Short mmCIF file of C-alpha atoms and ligand atoms in Angstrom, two decimals:
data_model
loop_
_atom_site.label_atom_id
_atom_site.label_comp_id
_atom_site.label_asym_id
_atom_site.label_seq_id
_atom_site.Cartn_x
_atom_site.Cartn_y
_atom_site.Cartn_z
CA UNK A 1 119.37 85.50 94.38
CA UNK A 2 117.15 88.68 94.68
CA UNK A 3 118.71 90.59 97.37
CA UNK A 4 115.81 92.75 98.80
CA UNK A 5 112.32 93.22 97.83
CA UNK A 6 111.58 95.81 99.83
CA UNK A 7 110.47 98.99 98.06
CA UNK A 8 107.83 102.14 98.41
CA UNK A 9 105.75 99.13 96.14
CA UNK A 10 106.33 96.06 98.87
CA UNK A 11 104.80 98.71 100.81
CA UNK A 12 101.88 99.31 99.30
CA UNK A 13 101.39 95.94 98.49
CA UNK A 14 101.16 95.14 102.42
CA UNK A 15 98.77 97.85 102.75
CA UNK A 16 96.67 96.98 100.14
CA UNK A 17 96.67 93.56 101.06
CA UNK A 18 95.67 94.76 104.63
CA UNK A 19 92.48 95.91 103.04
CA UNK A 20 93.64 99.79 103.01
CA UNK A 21 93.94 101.84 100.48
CA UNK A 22 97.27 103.57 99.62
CA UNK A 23 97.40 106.84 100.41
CA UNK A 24 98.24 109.13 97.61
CA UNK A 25 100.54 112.21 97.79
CA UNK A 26 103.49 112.51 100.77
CA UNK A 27 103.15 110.87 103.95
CA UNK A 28 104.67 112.04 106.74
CA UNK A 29 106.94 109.24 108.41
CA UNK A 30 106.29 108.10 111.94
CA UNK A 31 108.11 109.74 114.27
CA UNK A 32 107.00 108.04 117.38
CA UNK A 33 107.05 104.12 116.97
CA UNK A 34 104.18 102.55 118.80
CA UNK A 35 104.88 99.36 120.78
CA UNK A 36 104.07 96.26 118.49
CA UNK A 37 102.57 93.94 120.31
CA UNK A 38 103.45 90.29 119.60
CA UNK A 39 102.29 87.06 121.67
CA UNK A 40 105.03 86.25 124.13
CA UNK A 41 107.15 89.25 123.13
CA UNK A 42 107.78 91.80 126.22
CA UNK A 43 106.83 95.18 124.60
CA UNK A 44 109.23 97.46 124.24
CA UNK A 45 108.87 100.84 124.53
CA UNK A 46 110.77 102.31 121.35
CA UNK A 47 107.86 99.76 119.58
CA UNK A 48 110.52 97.74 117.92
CA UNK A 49 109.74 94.15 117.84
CA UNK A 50 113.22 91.78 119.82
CA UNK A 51 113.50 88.70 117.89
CA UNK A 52 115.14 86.46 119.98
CA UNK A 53 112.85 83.67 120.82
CA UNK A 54 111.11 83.69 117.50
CA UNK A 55 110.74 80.72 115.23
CA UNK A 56 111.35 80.80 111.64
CA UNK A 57 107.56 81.03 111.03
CA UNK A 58 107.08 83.98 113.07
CA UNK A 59 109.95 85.85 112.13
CA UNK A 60 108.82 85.29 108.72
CA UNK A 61 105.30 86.39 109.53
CA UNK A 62 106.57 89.79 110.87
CA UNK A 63 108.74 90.49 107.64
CA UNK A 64 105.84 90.22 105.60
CA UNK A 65 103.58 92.12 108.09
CA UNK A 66 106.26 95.03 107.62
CA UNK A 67 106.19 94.86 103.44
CA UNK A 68 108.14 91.95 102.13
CA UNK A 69 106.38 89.69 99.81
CA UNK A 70 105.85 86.34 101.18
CA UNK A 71 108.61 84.77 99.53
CA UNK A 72 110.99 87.18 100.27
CA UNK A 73 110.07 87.39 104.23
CA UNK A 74 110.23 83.09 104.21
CA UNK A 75 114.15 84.02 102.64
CA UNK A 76 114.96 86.40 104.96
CA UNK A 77 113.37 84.60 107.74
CA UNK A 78 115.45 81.99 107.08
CA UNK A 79 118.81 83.85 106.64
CA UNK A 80 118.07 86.04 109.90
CA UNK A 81 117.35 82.79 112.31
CA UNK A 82 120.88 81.65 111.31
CA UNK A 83 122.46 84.31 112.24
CA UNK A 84 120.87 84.93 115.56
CA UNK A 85 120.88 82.05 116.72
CA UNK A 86 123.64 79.83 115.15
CA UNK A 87 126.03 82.32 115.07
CA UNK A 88 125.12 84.86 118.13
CA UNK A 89 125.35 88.26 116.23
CA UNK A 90 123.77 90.69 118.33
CA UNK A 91 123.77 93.73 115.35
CA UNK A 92 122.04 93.36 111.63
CA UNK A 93 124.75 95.01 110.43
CA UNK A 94 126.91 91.64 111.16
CA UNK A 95 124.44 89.40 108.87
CA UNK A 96 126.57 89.75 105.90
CA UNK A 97 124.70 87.87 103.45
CA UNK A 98 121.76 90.08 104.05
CA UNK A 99 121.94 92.95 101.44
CA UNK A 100 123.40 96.28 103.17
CA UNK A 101 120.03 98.41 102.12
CA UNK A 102 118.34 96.34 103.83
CA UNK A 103 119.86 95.89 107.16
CA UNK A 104 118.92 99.66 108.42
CA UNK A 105 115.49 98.19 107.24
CA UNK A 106 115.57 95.52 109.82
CA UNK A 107 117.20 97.59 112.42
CA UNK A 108 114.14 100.24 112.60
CA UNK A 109 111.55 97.42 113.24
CA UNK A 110 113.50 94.62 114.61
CA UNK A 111 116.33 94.38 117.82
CA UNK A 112 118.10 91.43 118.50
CA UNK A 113 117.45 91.54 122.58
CA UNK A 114 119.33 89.41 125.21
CA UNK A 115 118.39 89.55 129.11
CA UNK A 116 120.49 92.18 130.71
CA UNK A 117 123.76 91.30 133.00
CA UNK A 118 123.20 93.14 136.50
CA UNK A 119 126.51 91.32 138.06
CA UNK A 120 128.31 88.21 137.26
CA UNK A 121 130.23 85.99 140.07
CA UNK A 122 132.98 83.62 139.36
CA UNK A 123 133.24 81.20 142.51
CA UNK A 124 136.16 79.96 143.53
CA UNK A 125 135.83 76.25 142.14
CA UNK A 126 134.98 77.65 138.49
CA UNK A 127 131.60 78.21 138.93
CA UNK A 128 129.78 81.21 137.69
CA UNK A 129 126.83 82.95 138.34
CA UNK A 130 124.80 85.88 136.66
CA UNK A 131 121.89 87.79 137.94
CA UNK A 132 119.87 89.13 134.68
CA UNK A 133 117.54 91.45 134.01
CA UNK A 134 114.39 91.47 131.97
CA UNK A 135 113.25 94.56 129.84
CA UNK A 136 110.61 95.09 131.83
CA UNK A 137 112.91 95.22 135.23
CA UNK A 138 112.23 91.30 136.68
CA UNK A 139 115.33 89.92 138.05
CA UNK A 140 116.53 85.82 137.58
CA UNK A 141 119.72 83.69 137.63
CA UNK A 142 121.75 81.69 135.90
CA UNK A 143 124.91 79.45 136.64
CA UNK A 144 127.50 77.66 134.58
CA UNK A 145 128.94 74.70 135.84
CA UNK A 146 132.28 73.79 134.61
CA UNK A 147 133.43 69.95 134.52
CA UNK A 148 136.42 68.08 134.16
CA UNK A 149 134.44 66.81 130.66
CA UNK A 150 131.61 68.81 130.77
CA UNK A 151 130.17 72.59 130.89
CA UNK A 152 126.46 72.24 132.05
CA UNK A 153 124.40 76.16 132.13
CA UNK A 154 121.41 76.36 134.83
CA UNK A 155 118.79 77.78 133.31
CA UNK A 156 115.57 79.27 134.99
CA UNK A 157 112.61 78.94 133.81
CA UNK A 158 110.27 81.75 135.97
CA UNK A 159 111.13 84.79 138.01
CA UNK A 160 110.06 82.72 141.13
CA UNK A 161 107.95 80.01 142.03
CA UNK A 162 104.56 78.98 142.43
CA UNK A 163 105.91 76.09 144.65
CA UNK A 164 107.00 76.10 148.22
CA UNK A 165 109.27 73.47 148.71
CA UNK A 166 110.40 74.12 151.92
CA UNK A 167 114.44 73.42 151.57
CA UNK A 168 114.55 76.10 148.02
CA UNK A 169 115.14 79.31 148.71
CA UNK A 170 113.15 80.18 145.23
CA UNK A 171 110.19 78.83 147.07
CA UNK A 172 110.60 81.64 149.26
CA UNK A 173 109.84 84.03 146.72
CA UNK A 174 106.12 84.56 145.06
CA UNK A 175 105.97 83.55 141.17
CA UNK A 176 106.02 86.92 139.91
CA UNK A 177 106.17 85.92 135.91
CA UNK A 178 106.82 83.27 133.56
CA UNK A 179 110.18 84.09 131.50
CA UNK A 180 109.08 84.25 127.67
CA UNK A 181 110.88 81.82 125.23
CA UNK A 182 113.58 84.88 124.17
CA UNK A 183 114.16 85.36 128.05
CA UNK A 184 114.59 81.68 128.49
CA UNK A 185 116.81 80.94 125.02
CA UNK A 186 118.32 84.52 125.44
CA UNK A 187 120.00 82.62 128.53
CA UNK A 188 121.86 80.28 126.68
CA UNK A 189 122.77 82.78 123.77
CA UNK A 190 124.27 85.40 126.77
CA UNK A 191 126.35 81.71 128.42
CA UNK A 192 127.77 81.26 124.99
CA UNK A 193 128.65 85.40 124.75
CA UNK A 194 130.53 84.83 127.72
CA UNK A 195 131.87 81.53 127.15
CA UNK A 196 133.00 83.04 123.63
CA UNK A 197 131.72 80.02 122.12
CA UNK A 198 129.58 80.83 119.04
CA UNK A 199 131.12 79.11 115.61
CA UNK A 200 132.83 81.68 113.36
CA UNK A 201 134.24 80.03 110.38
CA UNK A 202 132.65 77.36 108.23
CA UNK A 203 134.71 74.59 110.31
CA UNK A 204 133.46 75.39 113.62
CA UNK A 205 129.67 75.42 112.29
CA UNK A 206 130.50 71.87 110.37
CA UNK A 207 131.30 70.39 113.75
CA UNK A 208 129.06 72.47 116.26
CA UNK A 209 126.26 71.31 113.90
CA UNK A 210 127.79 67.65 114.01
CA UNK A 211 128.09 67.67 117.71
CA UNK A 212 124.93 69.13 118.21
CA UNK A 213 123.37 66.60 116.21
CA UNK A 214 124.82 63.43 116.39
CA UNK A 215 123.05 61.84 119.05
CA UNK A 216 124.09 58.65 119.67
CA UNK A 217 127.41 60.06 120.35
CA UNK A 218 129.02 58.90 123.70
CA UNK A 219 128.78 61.02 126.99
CA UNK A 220 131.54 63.38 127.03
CA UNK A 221 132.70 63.44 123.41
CA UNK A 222 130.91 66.85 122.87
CA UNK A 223 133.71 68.60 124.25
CA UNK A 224 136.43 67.14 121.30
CA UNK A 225 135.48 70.32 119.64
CA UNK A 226 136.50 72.30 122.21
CA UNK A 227 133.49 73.75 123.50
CA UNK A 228 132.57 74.87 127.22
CA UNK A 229 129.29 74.56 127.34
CA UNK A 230 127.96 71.08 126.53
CA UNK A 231 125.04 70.74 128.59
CA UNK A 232 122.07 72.23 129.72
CA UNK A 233 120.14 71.72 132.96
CA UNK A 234 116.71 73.24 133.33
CA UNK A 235 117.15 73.83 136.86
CA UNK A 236 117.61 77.17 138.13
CA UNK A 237 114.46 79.45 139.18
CA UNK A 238 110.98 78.36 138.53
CA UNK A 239 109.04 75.00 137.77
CA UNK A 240 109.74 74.47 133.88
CA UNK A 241 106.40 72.49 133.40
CA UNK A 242 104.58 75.47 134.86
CA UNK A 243 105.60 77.36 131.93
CA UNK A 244 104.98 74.44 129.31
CA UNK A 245 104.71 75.81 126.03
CA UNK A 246 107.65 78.85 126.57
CA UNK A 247 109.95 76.20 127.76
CA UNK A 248 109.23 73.92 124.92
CA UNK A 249 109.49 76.73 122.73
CA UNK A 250 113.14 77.58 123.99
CA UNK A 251 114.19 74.33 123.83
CA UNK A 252 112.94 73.56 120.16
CA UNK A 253 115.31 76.79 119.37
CA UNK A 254 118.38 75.23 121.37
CA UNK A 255 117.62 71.42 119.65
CA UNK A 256 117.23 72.77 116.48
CA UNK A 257 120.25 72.21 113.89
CA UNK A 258 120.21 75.92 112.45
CA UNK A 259 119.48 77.13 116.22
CA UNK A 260 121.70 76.40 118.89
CA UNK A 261 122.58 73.06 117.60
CA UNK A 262 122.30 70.91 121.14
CA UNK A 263 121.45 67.54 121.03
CA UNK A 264 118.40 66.67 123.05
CA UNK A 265 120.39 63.95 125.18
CA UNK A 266 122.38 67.55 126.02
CA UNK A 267 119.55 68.48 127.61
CA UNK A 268 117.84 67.59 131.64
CA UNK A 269 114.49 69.19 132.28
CA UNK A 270 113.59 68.81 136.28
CA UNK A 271 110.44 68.87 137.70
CA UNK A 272 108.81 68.95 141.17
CA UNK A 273 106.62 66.64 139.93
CA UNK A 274 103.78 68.12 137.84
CA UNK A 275 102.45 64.65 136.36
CA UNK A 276 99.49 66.04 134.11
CA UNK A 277 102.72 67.92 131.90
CA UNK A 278 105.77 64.92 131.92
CA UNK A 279 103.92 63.01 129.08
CA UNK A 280 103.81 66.00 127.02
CA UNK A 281 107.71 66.82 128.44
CA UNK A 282 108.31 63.49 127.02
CA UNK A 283 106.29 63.55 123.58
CA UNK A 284 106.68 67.26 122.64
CA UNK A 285 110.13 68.37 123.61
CA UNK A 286 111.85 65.29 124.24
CA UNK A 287 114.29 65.73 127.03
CA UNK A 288 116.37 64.16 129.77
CA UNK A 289 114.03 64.26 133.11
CA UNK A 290 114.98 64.64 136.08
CA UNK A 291 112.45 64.31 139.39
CA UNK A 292 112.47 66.05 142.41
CA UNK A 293 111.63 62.80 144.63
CA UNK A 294 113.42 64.02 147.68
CA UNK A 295 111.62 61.87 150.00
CA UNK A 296 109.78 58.19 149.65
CA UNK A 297 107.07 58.59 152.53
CA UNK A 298 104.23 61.14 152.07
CA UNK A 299 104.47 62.63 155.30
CA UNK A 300 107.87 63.50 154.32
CA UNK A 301 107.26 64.56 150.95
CA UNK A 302 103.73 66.20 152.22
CA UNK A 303 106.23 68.44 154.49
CA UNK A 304 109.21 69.25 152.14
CA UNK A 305 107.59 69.23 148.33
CA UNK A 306 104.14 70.23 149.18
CA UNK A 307 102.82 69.26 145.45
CA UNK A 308 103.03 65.89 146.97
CA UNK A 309 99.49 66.42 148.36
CA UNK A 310 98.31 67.22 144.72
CA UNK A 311 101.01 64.51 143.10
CA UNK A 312 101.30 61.81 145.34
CA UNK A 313 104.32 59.37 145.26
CA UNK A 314 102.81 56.46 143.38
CA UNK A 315 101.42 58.43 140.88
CA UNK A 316 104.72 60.50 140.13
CA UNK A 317 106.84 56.93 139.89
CA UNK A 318 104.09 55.42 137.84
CA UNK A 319 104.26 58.55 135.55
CA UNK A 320 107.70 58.27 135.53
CA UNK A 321 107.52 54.81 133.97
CA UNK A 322 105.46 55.69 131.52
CA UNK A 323 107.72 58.78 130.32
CA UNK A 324 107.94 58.79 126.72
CA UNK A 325 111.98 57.83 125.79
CA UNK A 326 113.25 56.37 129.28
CA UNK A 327 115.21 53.31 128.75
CA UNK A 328 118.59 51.89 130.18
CA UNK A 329 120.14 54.24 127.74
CA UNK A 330 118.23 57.00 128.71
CA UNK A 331 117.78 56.87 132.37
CA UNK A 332 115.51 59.30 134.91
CA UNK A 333 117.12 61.35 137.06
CA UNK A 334 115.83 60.92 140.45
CA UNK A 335 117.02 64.00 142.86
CA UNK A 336 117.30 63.81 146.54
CA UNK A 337 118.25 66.48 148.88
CA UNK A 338 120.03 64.93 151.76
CA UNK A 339 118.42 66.57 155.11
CA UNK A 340 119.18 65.87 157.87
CA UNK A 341 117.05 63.85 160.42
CA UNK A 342 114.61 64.03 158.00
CA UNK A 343 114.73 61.61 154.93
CA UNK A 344 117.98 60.35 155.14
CA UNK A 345 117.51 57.00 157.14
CA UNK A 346 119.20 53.66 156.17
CA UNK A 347 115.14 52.74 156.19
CA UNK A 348 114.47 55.79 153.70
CA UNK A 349 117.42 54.64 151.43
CA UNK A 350 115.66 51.09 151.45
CA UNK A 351 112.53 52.55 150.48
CA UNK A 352 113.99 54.17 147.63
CA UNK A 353 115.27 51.48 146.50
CA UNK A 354 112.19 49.23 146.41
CA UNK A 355 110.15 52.25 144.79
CA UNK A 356 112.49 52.09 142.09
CA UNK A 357 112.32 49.04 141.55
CA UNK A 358 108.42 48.02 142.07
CA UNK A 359 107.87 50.62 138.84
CA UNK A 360 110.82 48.90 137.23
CA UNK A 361 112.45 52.48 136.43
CA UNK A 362 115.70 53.16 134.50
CA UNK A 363 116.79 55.04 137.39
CA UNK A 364 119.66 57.29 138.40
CA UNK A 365 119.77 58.90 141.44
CA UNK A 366 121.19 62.21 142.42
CA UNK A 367 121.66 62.36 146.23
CA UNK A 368 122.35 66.29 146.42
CA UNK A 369 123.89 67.77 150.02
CA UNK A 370 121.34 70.18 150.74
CA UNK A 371 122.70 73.39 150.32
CA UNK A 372 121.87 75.67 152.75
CA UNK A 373 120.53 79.70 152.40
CA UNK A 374 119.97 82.22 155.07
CA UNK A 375 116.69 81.29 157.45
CA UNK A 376 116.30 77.98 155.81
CA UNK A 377 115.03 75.30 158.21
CA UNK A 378 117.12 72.07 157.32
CA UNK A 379 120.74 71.18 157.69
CA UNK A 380 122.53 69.12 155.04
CA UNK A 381 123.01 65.11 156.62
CA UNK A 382 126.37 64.29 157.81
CA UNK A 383 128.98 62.96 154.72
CA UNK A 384 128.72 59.82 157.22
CA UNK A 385 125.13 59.59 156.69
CA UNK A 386 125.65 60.57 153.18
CA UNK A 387 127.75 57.69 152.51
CA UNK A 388 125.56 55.13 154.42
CA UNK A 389 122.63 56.09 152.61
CA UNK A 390 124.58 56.22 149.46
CA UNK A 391 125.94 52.63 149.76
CA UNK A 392 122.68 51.41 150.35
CA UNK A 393 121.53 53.16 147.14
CA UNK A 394 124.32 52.19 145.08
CA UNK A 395 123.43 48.70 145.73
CA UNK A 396 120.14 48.93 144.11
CA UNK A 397 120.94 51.66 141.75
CA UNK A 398 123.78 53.72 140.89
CA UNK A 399 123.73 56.46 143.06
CA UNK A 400 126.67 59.53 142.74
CA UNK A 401 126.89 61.72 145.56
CA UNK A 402 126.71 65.36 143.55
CA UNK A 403 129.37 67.93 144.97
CA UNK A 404 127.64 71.12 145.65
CA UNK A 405 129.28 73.58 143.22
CA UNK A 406 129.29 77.47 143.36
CA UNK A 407 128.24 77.67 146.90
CA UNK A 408 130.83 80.17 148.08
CA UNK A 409 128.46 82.64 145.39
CA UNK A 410 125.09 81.27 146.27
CA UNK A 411 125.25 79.60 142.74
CA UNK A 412 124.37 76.03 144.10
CA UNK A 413 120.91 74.04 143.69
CA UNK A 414 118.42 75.90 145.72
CA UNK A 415 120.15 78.85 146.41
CA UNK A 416 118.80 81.11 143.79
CA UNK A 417 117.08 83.70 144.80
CA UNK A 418 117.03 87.42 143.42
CA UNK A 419 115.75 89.76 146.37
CA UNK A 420 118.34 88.89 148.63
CA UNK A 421 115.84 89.93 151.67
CA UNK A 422 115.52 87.50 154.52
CA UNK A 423 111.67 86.78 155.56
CA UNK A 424 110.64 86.50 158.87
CA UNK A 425 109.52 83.29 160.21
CA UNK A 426 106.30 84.84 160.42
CA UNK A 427 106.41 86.21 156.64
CA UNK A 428 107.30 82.57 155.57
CA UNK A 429 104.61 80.86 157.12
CA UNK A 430 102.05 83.59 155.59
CA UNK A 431 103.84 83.10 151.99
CA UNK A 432 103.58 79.52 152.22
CA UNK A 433 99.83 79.02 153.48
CA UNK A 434 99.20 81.41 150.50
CA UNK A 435 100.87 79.16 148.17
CA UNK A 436 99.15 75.73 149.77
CA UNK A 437 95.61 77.34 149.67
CA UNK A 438 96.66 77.84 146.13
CA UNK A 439 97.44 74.56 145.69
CA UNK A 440 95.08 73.13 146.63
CA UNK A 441 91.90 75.32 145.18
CA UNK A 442 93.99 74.08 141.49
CA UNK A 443 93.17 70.71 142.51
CA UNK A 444 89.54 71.01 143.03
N1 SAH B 1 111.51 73.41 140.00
C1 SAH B 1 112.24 72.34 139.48
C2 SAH B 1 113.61 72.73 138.97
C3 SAH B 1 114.41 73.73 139.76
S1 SAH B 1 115.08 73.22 141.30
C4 SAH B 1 112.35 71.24 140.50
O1 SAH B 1 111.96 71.46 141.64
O2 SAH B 1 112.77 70.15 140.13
C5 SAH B 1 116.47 72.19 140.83
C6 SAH B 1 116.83 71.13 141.88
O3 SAH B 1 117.46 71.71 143.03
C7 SAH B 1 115.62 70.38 142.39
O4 SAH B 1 115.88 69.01 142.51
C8 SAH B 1 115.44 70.99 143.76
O5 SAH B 1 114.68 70.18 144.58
C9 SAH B 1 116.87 71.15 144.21
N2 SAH B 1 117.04 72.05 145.34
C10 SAH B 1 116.26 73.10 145.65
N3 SAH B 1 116.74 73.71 146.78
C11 SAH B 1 117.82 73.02 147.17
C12 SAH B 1 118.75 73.18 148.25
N4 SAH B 1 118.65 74.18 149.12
N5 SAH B 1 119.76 72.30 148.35
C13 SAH B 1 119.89 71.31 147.44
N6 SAH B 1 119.05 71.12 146.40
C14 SAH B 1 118.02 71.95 146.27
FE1 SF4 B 2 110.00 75.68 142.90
FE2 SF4 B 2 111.72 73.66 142.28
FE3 SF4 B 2 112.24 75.34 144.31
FE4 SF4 B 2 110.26 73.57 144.52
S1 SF4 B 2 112.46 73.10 144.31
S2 SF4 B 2 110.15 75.72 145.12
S3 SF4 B 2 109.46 73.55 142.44
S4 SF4 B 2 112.11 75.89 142.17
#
């Protein structure tokens, strides 16, 4: 195998293939990198180009844009995709099939980026939580939830939220940006640097690759290799079908074999309820979903998910029924934050029950104890009332009561939030007519 085709010629060849002519005599080199600017890359200001949430293709395309024939940059492309994301190195110098000329090569043009740690929390019940850090200075979470048979990673999606539901705390915050693919999959890269989880020797990649793969494997089994982190949850900050195409993007890298490696049935995207995205969800990354349902009358629902008034009830179950994979096998995920005096009737557990059933939906339901944050305006139902409306549930459907996890550390569902400022009641209720009046000019 050719080991590098980059030369003073590969050079030249780019530039004449760019339509310029080469410039005779010495050059001076560049001293002063300008930022390369590639779609859904943040900049960066030494004008290197981070890699991490690249596909093959692209990664290829940006070898050949910097001098290696076409060939060559498909080869490399190939070679350096494995690496970063299969095996987690975070230096060129580590890919060691990758001829030593031309790692410095790579390192001049290319960085392998992750999101930066600001502080990680353990909780006391296992839990952990880290607040990261964009390059360009945006704060967002994550949390790992450890299981008995099970590690499942939180991953966020945005740097806040477009959406006001009124129980999140992220709904207290304005959507200040989408996170990039390479923010998103950097998440799951930085769990597994932590975990110390990615395969080293040719026997953990056989059976990382088999797990990953192997999807009609039984619940649970992932963790016979040995790993921590078996599932992942899109669930932390953000609305994931508000950022489509980055989210799909992320989670083609973690699917894919020579990526990450996680199978698909690995994987829970939730949503508020954005029903013009879940048939794409379905068709084009193909998912577990989950639903925010939270409440079964629209006054309810109106009040506490405010897309309702742009997604009504019917129209979410119906598109739930028609999401591309459900089956018994393969069930929805129906969430619903117990609050109290608010949804949590023995008449709103009937209702949810005859919803479920009148779209004939391979249903699970998650009744979550609402967790609670500074200011919020909700308390969590009584375990009495938990249990009541649980038994009524479980008749119809199985229905697990979810333990809140990480709450000691704010790490729990609903809890994220960066800017750890408290808003005024007054601030809220500005923040939130903004949000509504946004709302609802989108669905004009
Ligand atoms: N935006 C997406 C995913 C992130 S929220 C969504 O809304 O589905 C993940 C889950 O946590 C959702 O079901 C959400 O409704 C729930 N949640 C939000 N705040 C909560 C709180 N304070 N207590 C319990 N669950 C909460
Ligand atoms: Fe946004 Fe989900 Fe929180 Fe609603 S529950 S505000 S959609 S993050």
């Amino acid at each position: 195998m050719s080991e590098t085709n980059l030369s003073p010629a590969g050079a030249d060849a780019a530039s004449t293939a760019a339509g310029l002519m080469p410039i005779p005599g010495h050059v001076d080199p560049m001293t002063v990198p300008r930022p390369t600017l590639v779609e859904g890359v943040t900049p960066r200001e030494d004008g290197r180009t981070d890699l991490v949430g690249l596909p093959r293709k692209r990664i290829a395309e940006l070898f050949e844009a910097a001098g290696l024939d076409a060939k060559a940059a498909k080869l490399r492309a190939k070679q350096v995709f494995h690496w970063l994301y299969h095996r987690g190195v975070t230096e060129f110098d580590a890919m060691t099939d990758i001829a030593k000329t031309m790692r410095p090569w790579l390192a001049e043009r290319f960085v392998i980026g992750r999101p930066t740690i600001v502080e990680a929390q353990h909780s006391s019940d296992g839990t952990r939580k880290w607040l990261l850090r964009t390059a360009d200075g945006h704060d967002f979470e994550m949390v790992f939830i450890p299981d008995a048979d099970r590690g499942t990673l939180c991953v966020s999606s945005q740097v806040g939220c477009t959406l006001n539901c009124r129980f999140c705390h992220t709904g207290t915050m304005r959507l200040v940006r989408n996170l990039t693919v390479g923010e998103i999959v950097g998440q799951v890269m930085l769990a597994r640097d932590a975990l110390g989880e990615w395969p080293k020797n040719a026997e953990d990649i056989r059976l990382a690759t088999m797990a990953g793969l192997d999807d009609d494997e039984d619940e649970g089994s992932y963790s016979a290799d040995g790993r921590l982190l078996t599932n992942i949850v899109m669930m932390g900050m953000g609305e994931p079908l508000y950022n489509f195409d980055n989210v799909r993007d992320a989670l083609g890298i973690v699917m894919d074999g020579d990526g990450l490696a996680l199978s698909k049935r690995r994987i829970t995207l939730s949503t508020s309820g954005v029903i013009p995205q879940m048939e794409r969800c379905g068709q084009e990354i193909g998912v577990n979903l989950a639903v925010s349902l939270h409440a079964v009358t629209k006054d309810v629902r109106d009040e506490i998910v405010p897309i309702n008034k742009k997604y009504g009830i019917e129209d979410l179950l119906q598109a739930c029924a028609d999401y591309p994979g459900a089956s018994n096998a393969r069930r929805i995920t129906f969430e619903y934050v117990m609050l109290k005096d608010k949804n949590d009737s023995d008449e709103d557990a009937r209702e949810l029950v005859r919803l479920l059933r009148k779209y004939k939906l391979p249903a699970k339901v998650n009744l979550i104890p609402f967790n609670p944050w500074p200011g919020a305006p909700y308390e969590c139902s009584t375990p009495d009332r938990i249990r009541a409306f649980s038994n009524i549930v479980f008749e119809g459907i199985s229905a697990p009561v979810r333990t809140p996890r990480g709450r000691d550390i704010d790490a729990a569902c609903g809890q994220l939030k960066t800017a750890a400022e408290k808003k005024s009641r007054a601030e809220l209720d500005r923040l939130y007519a903004e949000k509504d009046a946004a709302l609802a000019a989108e669905a004009q």
